[in-house]
CSV table of C-alpha atoms and ligand atoms in Angstrom, one decimal:
chain,number,residue,atom,x,y,z
A,1,UNK,CA,114.5,89.8,130.9
A,2,UNK,CA,113.7,90.4,127.3
A,3,UNK,CA,114.6,93.7,125.9
A,4,UNK,CA,111.6,95.9,125.1
A,5,UNK,CA,111.5,96.7,121.4
A,6,UNK,CA,109.0,99.6,121.2
A,7,UNK,CA,105.3,99.5,120.5
A,8,UNK,CA,105.5,98.5,116.8
A,9,UNK,CA,107.2,95.2,117.6
A,10,UNK,CA,105.5,94.5,120.9
A,11,UNK,CA,102.0,95.1,119.6
A,12,UNK,CA,102.6,94.1,115.9
A,13,UNK,CA,99.6,91.9,115.6
A,14,UNK,CA,97.2,94.7,116.6
A,15,UNK,CA,98.8,97.2,114.2
A,16,UNK,CA,98.3,97.9,110.4
A,17,UNK,CA,101.9,97.1,109.5
A,18,UNK,CA,103.7,94.5,107.3
A,19,UNK,CA,107.2,93.1,107.0
A,20,UNK,CA,107.8,95.8,104.5
A,21,UNK,CA,107.0,98.6,106.9
A,22,UNK,CA,110.3,100.1,108.2
A,23,UNK,CA,110.3,100.4,112.0
A,24,UNK,CA,111.3,103.8,113.3
A,25,UNK,CA,111.5,103.4,117.0
A,26,UNK,CA,113.1,104.9,120.1
A,27,UNK,CA,111.8,101.9,122.2
A,28,UNK,CA,108.8,103.9,123.3
A,29,UNK,CA,106.1,102.4,125.5
A,30,UNK,CA,106.5,100.0,128.5
A,31,UNK,CA,105.9,103.0,130.8
A,32,UNK,CA,105.3,102.7,134.5
A,33,UNK,CA,101.9,102.1,135.9
A,34,UNK,CA,102.2,103.3,139.5
A,35,UNK,CA,99.8,102.7,142.4
A,36,UNK,CA,99.1,106.0,144.1
A,37,UNK,CA,98.0,105.4,147.7
A,38,UNK,CA,98.5,108.8,149.2
A,39,UNK,CA,96.8,110.5,146.2
A,40,UNK,CA,93.9,108.0,146.4
A,41,UNK,CA,93.4,108.7,150.1
A,42,UNK,CA,93.1,112.4,149.2
A,43,UNK,CA,90.9,112.3,146.0
A,44,UNK,CA,89.1,108.9,146.0
A,45,UNK,CA,89.5,106.9,149.2
A,46,UNK,CA,86.7,104.5,148.1
A,47,UNK,CA,88.7,103.5,145.0
A,48,UNK,CA,92.0,102.1,143.9
A,49,UNK,CA,94.2,104.5,141.9
A,50,UNK,CA,96.9,103.8,139.3
A,51,UNK,CA,98.9,106.4,137.3
A,52,UNK,CA,100.1,105.6,133.8
A,53,UNK,CA,103.3,107.7,133.6
A,54,UNK,CA,103.6,108.5,129.9
A,55,UNK,CA,106.2,111.2,130.6
A,56,UNK,CA,108.6,108.3,130.8
A,57,UNK,CA,108.5,107.9,127.0
A,58,UNK,CA,111.6,108.8,125.0
A,59,UNK,CA,110.6,112.4,124.2
A,60,UNK,CA,108.6,112.8,127.5
A,61,UNK,CA,105.1,112.3,126.3
A,62,UNK,CA,102.5,109.7,125.0
A,63,UNK,CA,102.9,111.1,121.5
A,64,UNK,CA,105.9,108.8,120.9
A,65,UNK,CA,103.7,105.7,120.6
A,66,UNK,CA,101.8,107.2,117.7
A,67,UNK,CA,104.8,109.0,116.2
A,68,UNK,CA,106.7,105.7,115.8
A,69,UNK,CA,104.0,104.4,113.6
A,70,UNK,CA,103.2,107.6,111.7
A,71,UNK,CA,106.8,108.3,110.8
A,72,UNK,CA,107.4,104.6,109.9
A,73,UNK,CA,104.3,104.8,107.6
A,74,UNK,CA,105.5,108.1,106.1
A,75,UNK,CA,108.8,106.4,105.2
A,76,UNK,CA,107.0,103.4,103.7
A,77,UNK,CA,104.8,105.7,101.6
A,78,UNK,CA,107.9,107.6,100.4
A,79,UNK,CA,106.9,110.9,102.0
A,80,UNK,CA,109.3,113.8,101.3
A,81,UNK,CA,108.9,115.4,104.7
A,82,UNK,CA,106.6,115.4,107.7
A,83,UNK,CA,104.7,118.3,109.2
A,84,UNK,CA,102.6,118.9,112.2
A,85,UNK,CA,100.8,121.7,114.1
A,86,UNK,CA,101.3,121.4,117.8
A,87,UNK,CA,100.9,122.8,121.2
A,88,UNK,CA,104.4,121.3,121.8
A,89,UNK,CA,104.5,117.6,122.5
A,90,UNK,CA,103.6,116.5,119.0
A,91,UNK,CA,106.3,118.7,117.6
A,92,UNK,CA,108.9,117.4,120.0
A,93,UNK,CA,108.0,113.8,119.1
A,94,UNK,CA,107.8,114.4,115.3
A,95,UNK,CA,111.2,116.2,115.4
A,96,UNK,CA,112.9,113.2,117.2
A,97,UNK,CA,111.3,110.4,115.1
A,98,UNK,CA,111.4,112.4,111.8
A,99,UNK,CA,115.0,113.2,112.4
A,100,UNK,CA,115.8,109.6,113.2
A,101,UNK,CA,114.2,108.6,109.9
A,102,UNK,CA,116.2,111.2,108.0
A,103,UNK,CA,113.0,113.0,107.0
A,104,UNK,CA,112.8,116.8,107.1
A,105,UNK,CA,110.5,118.0,109.8
A,106,UNK,CA,108.4,121.1,109.9
A,107,UNK,CA,106.4,122.2,112.9
A,108,UNK,CA,103.8,124.9,113.3
A,109,UNK,CA,103.3,126.2,116.8
A,110,UNK,CA,101.1,128.9,118.3
A,111,UNK,CA,103.4,131.8,118.8
A,112,UNK,CA,104.1,132.4,122.5
A,113,UNK,CA,102.1,129.5,123.8
A,114,UNK,CA,104.4,126.5,123.8
A,115,UNK,CA,106.2,125.4,126.9
A,116,UNK,CA,109.9,126.0,126.8
A,117,UNK,CA,111.0,122.4,127.1
A,118,UNK,CA,109.0,121.4,124.1
A,119,UNK,CA,110.3,124.2,122.0
A,120,UNK,CA,113.9,123.3,123.0
A,121,UNK,CA,113.3,119.7,121.9
A,122,UNK,CA,112.1,120.6,118.4
A,123,UNK,CA,115.1,122.9,118.0
A,124,UNK,CA,117.6,120.4,119.4
A,125,UNK,CA,116.3,117.7,117.0
A,126,UNK,CA,116.8,120.1,114.0
A,127,UNK,CA,113.3,120.7,113.0
A,128,UNK,CA,112.2,123.8,111.1
A,129,UNK,CA,110.1,125.6,113.7
A,130,UNK,CA,107.6,128.1,112.5
A,131,UNK,CA,105.6,130.2,115.0
A,132,UNK,CA,102.2,131.0,113.7
A,133,UNK,CA,100.4,134.1,114.8
A,134,UNK,CA,97.3,132.3,116.0
A,135,UNK,CA,96.2,129.4,118.2
A,136,UNK,CA,96.6,125.7,117.7
A,137,UNK,CA,93.3,125.3,115.8
A,138,UNK,CA,94.5,127.9,113.2
A,139,UNK,CA,97.9,126.3,113.0
A,140,UNK,CA,96.3,122.9,112.2
A,141,UNK,CA,94.0,124.3,109.6
A,142,UNK,CA,96.9,126.0,107.8
A,143,UNK,CA,99.1,122.9,108.3
A,144,UNK,CA,96.6,120.7,106.5
A,145,UNK,CA,96.5,122.9,103.4
A,146,UNK,CA,100.3,123.3,103.3
A,147,UNK,CA,100.7,119.5,103.4
A,148,UNK,CA,98.5,119.2,100.4
A,149,UNK,CA,100.4,121.9,98.5
A,150,UNK,CA,103.8,120.4,99.3
A,151,UNK,CA,103.0,116.7,99.3
A,152,UNK,CA,104.2,116.4,103.0
A,153,UNK,CA,102.9,113.8,105.4
A,154,UNK,CA,100.8,115.4,108.2
A,155,UNK,CA,101.6,113.6,111.4
A,156,UNK,CA,98.9,115.2,113.6
A,157,UNK,CA,96.4,112.8,115.2
A,158,UNK,CA,94.1,113.1,112.2
A,159,UNK,CA,96.7,110.8,110.7
A,160,UNK,CA,95.1,107.4,111.5
A,161,UNK,CA,98.5,105.8,112.2
A,162,UNK,CA,99.0,108.1,115.2
A,163,UNK,CA,95.9,106.7,116.9
A,164,UNK,CA,96.9,103.1,116.0
A,165,UNK,CA,100.2,103.6,117.9
A,166,UNK,CA,98.6,105.4,120.8
A,167,UNK,CA,96.0,102.7,121.4
A,168,UNK,CA,98.9,100.5,122.6
A,169,UNK,CA,98.8,102.4,125.9
A,170,UNK,CA,95.4,100.9,126.8
A,171,UNK,CA,96.6,97.4,125.9
A,172,UNK,CA,99.7,97.9,128.0
A,173,UNK,CA,97.7,99.0,131.0
A,174,UNK,CA,95.5,95.9,130.8
A,175,UNK,CA,98.7,93.7,130.6
A,176,UNK,CA,100.2,95.5,133.7
A,177,UNK,CA,97.0,95.4,135.7
A,178,UNK,CA,96.0,91.9,134.7
A,179,UNK,CA,92.7,93.2,133.5
A,180,UNK,CA,91.0,96.4,132.5
A,181,UNK,CA,90.4,99.2,134.9
A,182,UNK,CA,86.8,100.2,135.7
A,183,UNK,CA,87.4,103.9,135.0
A,184,UNK,CA,90.0,105.6,132.9
A,185,UNK,CA,90.6,109.4,133.2
A,186,UNK,CA,92.7,111.3,130.7
A,187,UNK,CA,93.1,114.9,129.6
A,188,UNK,CA,91.5,115.9,126.3
A,189,UNK,CA,92.8,118.5,123.9
A,190,UNK,CA,92.6,117.6,120.2
A,191,UNK,CA,90.7,114.5,121.4
A,192,UNK,CA,92.9,111.9,119.6
A,193,UNK,CA,94.2,110.1,122.7
A,194,UNK,CA,90.9,109.4,124.3
A,195,UNK,CA,89.7,108.0,120.9
A,196,UNK,CA,92.9,105.9,120.6
A,197,UNK,CA,92.5,104.5,124.1
A,198,UNK,CA,88.9,103.5,123.4
A,199,UNK,CA,90.0,101.7,120.2
A,200,UNK,CA,92.7,99.9,122.2
A,201,UNK,CA,90.3,98.7,124.9
A,202,UNK,CA,87.7,97.6,122.4
A,203,UNK,CA,90.2,95.6,120.4
A,204,UNK,CA,91.6,94.0,123.5
A,205,UNK,CA,88.1,93.0,124.5
A,206,UNK,CA,87.4,91.6,121.0
A,207,UNK,CA,90.7,89.6,121.2
A,208,UNK,CA,89.6,88.1,124.5
A,209,UNK,CA,92.4,89.8,126.4
A,210,UNK,CA,90.0,91.5,128.8
A,211,UNK,CA,86.4,90.9,130.0
A,212,UNK,CA,85.2,94.5,130.1
A,213,UNK,CA,86.1,98.0,129.0
A,214,UNK,CA,86.4,100.9,131.3
A,215,UNK,CA,84.2,104.0,131.5
A,216,UNK,CA,86.2,106.7,129.7
A,217,UNK,CA,86.4,110.0,131.5
A,218,UNK,CA,87.8,112.8,129.4
A,219,UNK,CA,88.9,116.0,131.1
A,220,UNK,CA,89.1,119.4,129.5
A,221,UNK,CA,90.3,122.7,131.0
A,222,UNK,CA,87.4,125.1,131.7
A,223,UNK,CA,88.7,127.8,129.4
A,224,UNK,CA,89.2,125.2,126.6
A,225,UNK,CA,86.2,122.9,127.0
A,226,UNK,CA,84.4,122.8,123.6
A,227,UNK,CA,83.2,119.2,124.0
A,228,UNK,CA,81.8,119.7,127.5
A,229,UNK,CA,80.1,123.0,126.4
A,230,UNK,CA,78.9,121.6,123.0
A,231,UNK,CA,80.4,124.4,120.9
A,232,UNK,CA,83.7,125.6,119.4
A,233,UNK,CA,85.7,127.8,121.7
A,234,UNK,CA,87.0,130.7,119.6
A,235,UNK,CA,89.7,131.8,122.1
A,236,UNK,CA,90.7,128.9,124.2
A,237,UNK,CA,92.7,129.8,127.4
A,238,UNK,CA,94.3,127.7,130.1
A,239,UNK,CA,97.5,127.4,132.0
A,240,UNK,CA,97.7,123.9,130.6
A,241,UNK,CA,99.0,125.0,127.1
A,242,UNK,CA,99.1,121.4,125.8
A,243,UNK,CA,95.3,121.3,125.8
A,244,UNK,CA,94.6,124.9,124.8
A,245,UNK,CA,92.4,123.8,121.9
A,246,UNK,CA,89.0,125.1,121.0
A,247,UNK,CA,87.9,122.9,118.1
A,248,UNK,CA,89.3,119.3,118.5
A,249,UNK,CA,89.8,117.3,115.3
A,250,UNK,CA,88.7,114.1,116.9
A,251,UNK,CA,85.6,115.5,118.6
A,252,UNK,CA,83.1,112.9,117.2
A,253,UNK,CA,85.2,109.9,118.0
A,254,UNK,CA,85.8,111.3,121.6
A,255,UNK,CA,82.1,111.6,122.1
A,256,UNK,CA,81.6,108.1,120.8
A,257,UNK,CA,84.2,106.8,123.3
A,258,UNK,CA,82.4,108.5,126.2
A,259,UNK,CA,78.9,107.4,125.1
A,260,UNK,CA,79.8,103.8,124.2
A,261,UNK,CA,81.7,103.4,127.5
A,262,UNK,CA,79.0,105.1,129.6
A,263,UNK,CA,81.7,107.5,130.6
A,264,UNK,CA,81.7,111.3,130.8
A,265,UNK,CA,83.4,114.5,129.6
A,266,UNK,CA,84.3,116.7,132.5
A,267,UNK,CA,85.9,120.1,132.9
A,268,UNK,CA,88.2,121.5,135.6
A,269,UNK,CA,89.5,125.0,136.4
A,270,UNK,CA,93.2,126.0,136.1
A,271,UNK,CA,93.3,126.2,139.9
A,272,UNK,CA,92.1,122.6,140.2
A,273,UNK,CA,94.7,121.5,137.6
A,274,UNK,CA,97.6,123.2,139.4
A,275,UNK,CA,96.4,121.8,142.8
A,276,UNK,CA,96.5,118.2,141.3
A,277,UNK,CA,99.8,119.0,139.7
A,278,UNK,CA,101.3,119.9,143.1
A,279,UNK,CA,99.8,116.8,144.8
A,280,UNK,CA,101.3,114.6,142.2
A,281,UNK,CA,104.8,116.0,142.4
A,282,UNK,CA,104.8,116.7,146.2
A,283,UNK,CA,103.0,113.6,147.5
A,284,UNK,CA,103.6,110.9,144.9
A,285,UNK,CA,107.0,111.9,143.5
A,286,UNK,CA,105.6,112.2,140.0
A,287,UNK,CA,106.4,115.3,138.0
A,288,UNK,CA,104.0,115.7,135.1
A,289,UNK,CA,103.0,118.8,133.1
A,290,UNK,CA,99.9,120.7,134.0
A,291,UNK,CA,97.7,119.3,131.2
A,292,UNK,CA,98.5,115.8,132.5
A,293,UNK,CA,97.3,116.7,136.0
A,294,UNK,CA,93.9,117.6,134.5
A,295,UNK,CA,93.1,113.8,134.6
A,296,UNK,CA,93.6,113.7,138.4
A,297,UNK,CA,91.7,117.0,138.9
A,298,UNK,CA,88.8,115.5,136.9
A,299,UNK,CA,88.8,112.4,139.0
A,300,UNK,CA,88.9,114.4,142.2
A,301,UNK,CA,85.9,116.5,141.1
A,302,UNK,CA,83.9,113.4,140.1
A,303,UNK,CA,84.7,111.6,143.2
A,304,UNK,CA,83.7,114.6,145.4
A,305,UNK,CA,80.4,114.6,143.5
A,306,UNK,CA,79.8,110.9,144.4
A,307,UNK,CA,80.4,109.7,140.8
A,308,UNK,CA,83.2,107.2,141.5
A,309,UNK,CA,81.8,104.0,143.1
A,310,UNK,CA,83.2,102.1,146.0
A,311,UNK,CA,85.8,99.6,144.8
A,312,UNK,CA,86.4,101.3,141.5
A,313,UNK,CA,89.7,100.6,139.9
A,314,UNK,CA,90.8,103.9,138.3
A,315,UNK,CA,93.7,104.6,136.0
A,316,UNK,CA,94.7,108.2,135.3
A,317,UNK,CA,97.0,108.8,132.3
A,318,UNK,CA,99.7,111.4,133.0
A,319,UNK,CA,100.4,112.3,129.4
A,320,UNK,CA,103.7,114.4,129.6
A,321,UNK,CA,106.7,115.0,131.8
A,322,UNK,CA,106.9,118.0,134.2
A,323,UNK,CA,110.2,119.1,132.8
A,324,UNK,CA,108.4,120.1,129.6
A,325,UNK,CA,107.2,123.2,131.3
A,326,UNK,CA,109.8,124.4,133.9
A,327,UNK,CA,108.3,127.9,134.0
A,328,UNK,CA,105.1,126.7,135.6
A,329,UNK,CA,106.9,124.6,138.1
A,330,UNK,CA,109.0,127.5,139.3
A,331,UNK,CA,106.1,129.9,139.3
A,332,UNK,CA,103.9,127.8,141.6
A,333,UNK,CA,106.7,126.9,144.0
A,334,UNK,CA,108.3,129.0,146.9
A,335,UNK,CA,111.4,130.9,145.8
A,336,UNK,CA,114.8,129.3,146.5
A,337,UNK,CA,116.8,131.4,148.9
A,338,UNK,CA,120.4,132.4,148.3
A,339,UNK,CA,122.7,132.4,151.4
A,340,UNK,CA,126.4,132.6,152.2
A,341,UNK,CA,128.4,129.3,151.9
A,342,UNK,CA,128.7,129.0,155.7
A,343,UNK,CA,127.4,126.5,158.2
A,344,UNK,CA,125.5,129.1,160.1
A,345,UNK,CA,123.9,130.6,157.1
A,346,UNK,CA,122.7,127.3,155.7
A,347,UNK,CA,121.5,126.1,159.1
A,348,UNK,CA,119.6,129.3,159.5
A,349,UNK,CA,118.0,128.8,156.1
A,350,UNK,CA,116.9,125.3,157.0
A,351,UNK,CA,114.6,126.8,159.5
A,352,UNK,CA,113.0,129.0,156.9
B,401,F0G,N1,98.3,116.0,127.4
B,401,F0G,C1,99.4,116.4,126.8
B,401,F0G,C2,100.7,116.6,127.6
B,401,F0G,C3,99.4,116.8,125.5
B,401,F0G,O1,100.5,117.3,124.9
B,401,F0G,C4,98.2,116.7,124.8
B,401,F0G,C5,98.1,117.1,123.3
B,401,F0G,C6,97.1,116.2,125.4
B,401,F0G,C7,97.2,115.8,126.8
B,401,F0G,C8,95.7,115.9,124.8
B,401,F0G,O2,95.7,114.9,123.9
B,401,F0G,O3,95.1,116.1,121.8
B,401,F0G,O4,95.0,113.6,122.0
B,401,F0G,O5,93.4,115.0,123.2
B,401,F0G,N2,99.0,117.7,122.7
B,401,F0G,C9,98.9,118.0,121.3
B,401,F0G,C10,100.2,118.5,120.8
B,401,F0G,C11,97.7,118.7,120.8
B,401,F0G,O6,100.3,119.2,119.8
B,401,F0G,O7,101.3,118.2,121.4
B,401,F0G,P1,94.8,114.9,122.6
């Protein structure tokens, strides 16, 4: 079996890179696409369901695909440093790839609203972590200005190379399925990823690799659903901190993806997100973070409303690993009991 070389080498002909572009990679991509029979029976028995497990990337989220390209390009341009605003995953990824490229990394995170695992990653990789008193939208606004002041490369998804790298997930799914799905569900925060997937599908169609593109279904959390509601949300709130965003940077291109694909933008409650999160971990063996489970919650909601046709072939992207947010996992699960180290005590505990 050939060794997987990361998204830049594997999808080189679809990417804006040359022989002079340095390749900064952690061999991201090639993540599992897993058939989910039990979950399908529960949420969409009329359809076929596959889960794209992006938590299996090197830093535990889909961001690595785009970060490989963005950091490589920053290096090619001779950037002094990279900076991002982040709800956590972008900062984890930027810290790893930037560190690998020997570039200083600065991350701006909304104070008190980043999951512990993500914060730990940025710190472990040696980034300068700055907590901003405000939400993600405010951190991004200030990050843009500071990058101009300092001549740093901004590696948020408004950096076009991020989306170029992330589009490879759509191409990979088509390769793994032997064709395009009919419907694709994914969580939407800053709206970069849905825009990237749509670009990937369209380019694969143009290259003759697939015969159709899927309907794109974006899913937002009810307390942070600016695109569904059609207006900026001043104070976004959701248990899914990764998508706690009230004014997405890629709003127009996300809307285009939904319109051009005859898809939809959906919203789900925190309760629905956590329910899907527990189904995934408990019944499919896939531990993702809450934001990721929004894709499945959105699918369940649309299927219950009769909006998923018989015979549909659905892919849900699970964007980040469950270990990113251990606090949530512990808080929604029964408490572990502590007993004496004796046969009797343990056997008694087995019975609850
Ligand atoms: N799922 C996870 C786990 C995420 O971390 C994000 C975004 C999304 C979904 C939404 O993707 O923004 O492209 O619509 N996280 C960003 C961050 C905002 O800073 O890590 P999007």
